[in-house]
PDB file of C-alpha atoms in Angstrom:
ATOM      1  CA  MET W   1     -10.010 -11.666  32.184  1.00 54.00           C
ATOM      2  CA  ALA W   2      -6.360 -11.154  31.367  1.00 82.00           C
ATOM      3  CA  TYR W   3      -5.151 -11.286  27.794  1.00 92.00           C
ATOM      4  CA  ALA W   4      -2.916 -14.136  26.678  1.00 93.00           C
ATOM      5  CA  TYR W   5      -0.318 -12.949  24.172  1.00 96.00           C
ATOM      6  CA  ASP W   6       0.564 -15.282  21.269  1.00 96.00           C
ATOM      7  CA  ASP W   7       4.266 -14.740  20.553  1.00 96.00           C
ATOM      8  CA  THR W   8       3.993 -16.565  17.208  1.00 97.00           C
ATOM      9  CA  ASN W   9       1.951 -13.767  15.596  1.00 98.00           C
ATOM     10  CA  ILE W  10       3.464 -12.034  12.577  1.00 98.00           C
ATOM     11  CA  PHE W  11       4.248  -8.784  14.410  1.00 98.00           C
ATOM     12  CA  ALA W  12       6.100 -10.628  17.175  1.00 98.00           C
ATOM     13  CA  ARG W  13       8.099 -12.363  14.456  1.00 98.00           C
ATOM     14  CA  ILE W  14       8.841  -9.011  12.787  1.00 98.00           C
ATOM     15  CA  LEU W  15      10.015  -7.611  16.138  1.00 98.00           C
ATOM     16  CA  ARG W  16      12.368 -10.591  16.552  1.00 97.00           C
ATOM     17  CA  GLY W  17      13.789  -9.992  13.058  1.00 97.00           C
ATOM     18  CA  GLU W  18      12.430 -13.276  11.666  1.00 98.00           C
ATOM     19  CA  ILE W  19      10.369 -11.462   9.010  1.00 97.00           C
ATOM     20  CA  PRO W  20      11.685  -8.380   7.188  1.00 97.00           C
ATOM     21  CA  ASN W  21       9.791  -5.114   7.067  1.00 98.00           C
ATOM     22  CA  LYS W  22      10.119  -1.675   5.507  1.00 98.00           C
ATOM     23  CA  THR W  23      10.811   0.333   8.649  1.00 98.00           C
ATOM     24  CA  VAL W  24       9.603   3.921   8.787  1.00 98.00           C
ATOM     25  CA  LEU W  25      10.621   4.646  12.391  1.00 98.00           C
ATOM     26  CA  GLU W  26      12.024   2.684  15.317  1.00 98.00           C
ATOM     27  CA  THR W  27      12.297   3.907  18.893  1.00 98.00           C
ATOM     28  CA  GLU W  28      13.030   2.229  22.210  1.00 98.00           C
ATOM     29  CA  HIS W  29       9.447   0.966  22.621  1.00 98.00           C
ATOM     30  CA  THR W  30       7.874   1.281  19.155  1.00 98.00           C
ATOM     31  CA  LEU W  31       8.300   0.075  15.575  1.00 98.00           C
ATOM     32  CA  ALA W  32       6.539   1.648  12.574  1.00 98.00           C
ATOM     33  CA  PHE W  33       6.626   0.068   9.124  1.00 98.00           C
ATOM     34  CA  HIS W  34       4.820   0.127   5.783  1.00 98.00           C
ATOM     35  CA  ASP W  35       1.807  -2.208   5.508  1.00 97.00           C
ATOM     36  CA  ILE W  36       2.382  -4.990   2.937  1.00 96.00           C
ATOM     37  CA  GLY W  37      -1.184  -4.574   1.621  1.00 96.00           C
ATOM     38  CA  PRO W  38      -1.695  -0.807   1.683  1.00 96.00           C
ATOM     39  CA  GLN W  39      -5.250   0.513   1.613  1.00 95.00           C
ATOM     40  CA  ALA W  40      -4.144   4.090   0.844  1.00 96.00           C
ATOM     41  CA  PRO W  41      -1.038   5.823  -0.552  1.00 97.00           C
ATOM     42  CA  VAL W  42       0.123   6.204   3.061  1.00 97.00           C
ATOM     43  CA  HIS W  43      -0.441   3.069   5.137  1.00 98.00           C
ATOM     44  CA  VAL W  44       1.944   2.599   8.031  1.00 98.00           C
ATOM     45  CA  LEU W  45       1.520   0.245  10.978  1.00 98.00           C
ATOM     46  CA  VAL W  46       2.723   1.443  14.372  1.00 98.00           C
ATOM     47  CA  ILE W  47       3.257  -1.294  16.973  1.00 98.00           C
ATOM     48  CA  PRO W  48       4.554  -1.362  20.519  1.00 98.00           C
ATOM     49  CA  LYS W  49       7.514  -3.659  21.112  1.00 98.00           C
ATOM     50  CA  GLY W  50       5.828  -5.072  24.216  1.00 98.00           C
ATOM     51  CA  PRO W  51       3.445  -8.059  24.190  1.00 98.00           C
ATOM     52  CA  TYR W  52       0.053  -6.331  24.055  1.00 98.00           C
ATOM     53  CA  VAL W  53      -2.959  -7.837  22.292  1.00 98.00           C
ATOM     54  CA  ASN W  54      -5.006  -4.684  21.637  1.00 98.00           C
ATOM     55  CA  PHE W  55      -5.540  -1.088  22.702  1.00 98.00           C
ATOM     56  CA  ASP W  56      -7.299  -1.726  26.009  1.00 97.00           C
ATOM     57  CA  HIS W  57      -4.615  -4.262  26.981  1.00 97.00           C
ATOM     58  CA  PHE W  58      -1.891  -1.733  26.101  1.00 98.00           C
ATOM     59  CA  ALA W  59      -3.667   1.104  27.939  1.00 97.00           C
ATOM     60  CA  ALA W  60      -4.097  -1.020  31.075  1.00 96.00           C
ATOM     61  CA  GLU W  61      -0.689  -2.700  31.284  1.00 97.00           C
ATOM     62  CA  ALA W  62       1.937  -0.709  29.373  1.00 98.00           C
ATOM     63  CA  SER W  63       4.264   1.550  31.319  1.00 98.00           C
ATOM     64  CA  ALA W  64       3.936   5.315  31.097  1.00 98.00           C
ATOM     65  CA  GLU W  65       7.190   5.336  29.107  1.00 98.00           C
ATOM     66  CA  GLU W  66       5.826   2.816  26.572  1.00 98.00           C
ATOM     67  CA  ILE W  67       2.579   4.757  26.161  1.00 98.00           C
ATOM     68  CA  ALA W  68       4.344   8.107  25.725  1.00 98.00           C
ATOM     69  CA  ASP W  69       6.888   6.630  23.289  1.00 98.00           C
ATOM     70  CA  PHE W  70       4.157   4.937  21.213  1.00 98.00           C
ATOM     71  CA  THR W  71       2.012   8.079  21.076  1.00 98.00           C
ATOM     72  CA  ARG W  72       4.924  10.319  20.096  1.00 98.00           C
ATOM     73  CA  ALA W  73       6.142   7.790  17.505  1.00 98.00           C
ATOM     74  CA  ALA W  74       2.667   7.631  15.909  1.00 98.00           C
ATOM     75  CA  GLY W  75       2.600  11.428  15.720  1.00 98.00           C
ATOM     76  CA  GLU W  76       6.068  11.467  14.177  1.00 98.00           C
ATOM     77  CA  VAL W  77       4.938   8.940  11.552  1.00 98.00           C
ATOM     78  CA  CYS W  78       2.088  11.305  10.583  1.00 98.00           C
ATOM     79  CA  ARG W  79       4.622  14.102  10.138  1.00 97.00           C
ATOM     80  CA  MET W  80       7.166  11.913   8.323  1.00 97.00           C
ATOM     81  CA  MET W  81       4.524  10.730   5.854  1.00 97.00           C
ATOM     82  CA  LYS W  82       3.584  14.380   5.211  1.00 96.00           C
ATOM     83  CA  ALA W  83       0.001  13.727   6.302  1.00 96.00           C
ATOM     84  CA  ALA W  84      -0.179  15.876   9.471  1.00 95.00           C
ATOM     85  CA  PRO W  85      -2.342  18.951   8.768  1.00 95.00           C
ATOM     86  CA  GLY W  86      -0.295  21.043  11.215  1.00 92.00           C
ATOM     87  CA  GLU W  87       2.770  20.304   9.092  1.00 90.00           C
ATOM     88  CA  GLY W  88       1.118  21.168   5.752  1.00 93.00           C
ATOM     89  CA  GLY W  89      -0.382  17.732   5.044  1.00 93.00           C
ATOM     90  CA  GLN W  90      -3.969  17.067   4.037  1.00 95.00           C
ATOM     91  CA  GLY W  91      -4.845  14.761   6.934  1.00 96.00           C
ATOM     92  CA  TYR W  92      -4.835  11.134   7.959  1.00 97.00           C
ATOM     93  CA  ARG W  93      -6.872   8.513   9.782  1.00 96.00           C
ATOM     94  CA  THR W  94      -5.708   6.236  12.570  1.00 97.00           C
ATOM     95  CA  ILE W  95      -7.451   2.914  13.096  1.00 97.00           C
ATOM     96  CA  SER W  96      -6.992   0.186  15.665  1.00 98.00           C
ATOM     97  CA  ASN W  97      -9.066  -2.986  15.427  1.00 96.00           C
ATOM     98  CA  ALA W  98      -9.780  -5.180  18.458  1.00 97.00           C
ATOM     99  CA  GLY W  99     -11.390  -8.591  18.717  1.00 94.00           C
ATOM    100  CA  ALA W 100     -13.815 -10.386  16.439  1.00 94.00           C
ATOM    101  CA  HIS W 101     -16.302  -7.513  15.994  1.00 94.00           C
ATOM    102  CA  GLY W 102     -13.439  -5.105  15.349  1.00 94.00           C
ATOM    103  CA  VAL W 103     -12.081  -7.529  12.730  1.00 95.00           C
ATOM    104  CA  GLN W 104      -8.630  -7.688  14.328  1.00 96.00           C
ATOM    105  CA  GLU W 105      -6.424  -9.859  12.121  1.00 96.00           C
ATOM    106  CA  VAL W 106      -3.167  -9.867  14.115  1.00 97.00           C
ATOM    107  CA  PRO W 107      -3.337 -10.364  17.906  1.00 97.00           C
ATOM    108  CA  HIS W 108      -0.706  -7.699  18.617  1.00 98.00           C
ATOM    109  CA  TYR W 109      -1.804  -4.112  19.260  1.00 98.00           C
ATOM    110  CA  HIS W 110      -1.224  -1.987  16.186  1.00 98.00           C
ATOM    111  CA  LEU W 111      -2.309   1.368  14.885  1.00 98.00           C
ATOM    112  CA  HIS W 112      -2.903   1.916  11.171  1.00 98.00           C
ATOM    113  CA  VAL W 113      -1.938   5.392   9.936  1.00 98.00           C
ATOM    114  CA  LEU W 114      -3.626   6.020   6.577  1.00 97.00           C
ATOM    115  CA  GLY W 115      -3.505   9.063   4.319  1.00 96.00           C
ATOM    116  CA  GLY W 116      -2.493  10.442   0.966  1.00 95.00           C
ATOM    117  CA  ARG W 117      -6.050  10.611  -0.404  1.00 95.00           C
ATOM    118  CA  VAL W 118      -9.627  11.297   0.717  1.00 93.00           C
ATOM    119  CA  LEU W 119     -10.496   8.224   2.768  1.00 93.00           C
ATOM    120  CA  GLY W 120     -14.295   8.382   2.584  1.00 88.00           C
ATOM    121  CA  SER W 121     -16.768   7.896   5.397  1.00 85.00           C
ATOM    122  CA  MET W 122     -15.594   5.930   8.380  1.00 78.00           C
ATOM    123  CA  LEU W 123     -18.387   3.355   8.670  1.00 68.00           C
ATOM    124  CA  LYS W 124     -21.494   2.454   6.748  1.00 65.00           C
ATOM    125  CA  ARG W 125     -24.664   2.802   8.758  1.00 61.00           C
ATOM    126  CA  ALA W 126     -26.118  -0.519   9.883  1.00 61.00           C
ATOM    127  CA  ASP W 127     -29.896  -0.579   9.426  1.00 59.00           C
TER     128      ASP W 127
END
């Protein structure tokens, strides 16, 4: 089943300039900005400018140029936020939520880049 993109979501509105953001990095195909409710000292959202609902939608339908630009922009954000271990940082976590079980809140593909402190275990074990 194909994904239907809702162009009224908050990230689409940010991309159209209807809602302000604190931009970290902008490229031809990608926008990165500070999360308004940060969960760590570093919490940046990286979004493609194209209308993709989640990661698998992006991976299946984005052009090679969009995918390369997004991936390189996310890596640059890690370096810019001084979180990349190869650049002297202490590390980071990237998270992308999809669908109801993934607790996706905004139906536009986005990658959370978190760092600046020890982030703890990734998931609690379900018994």
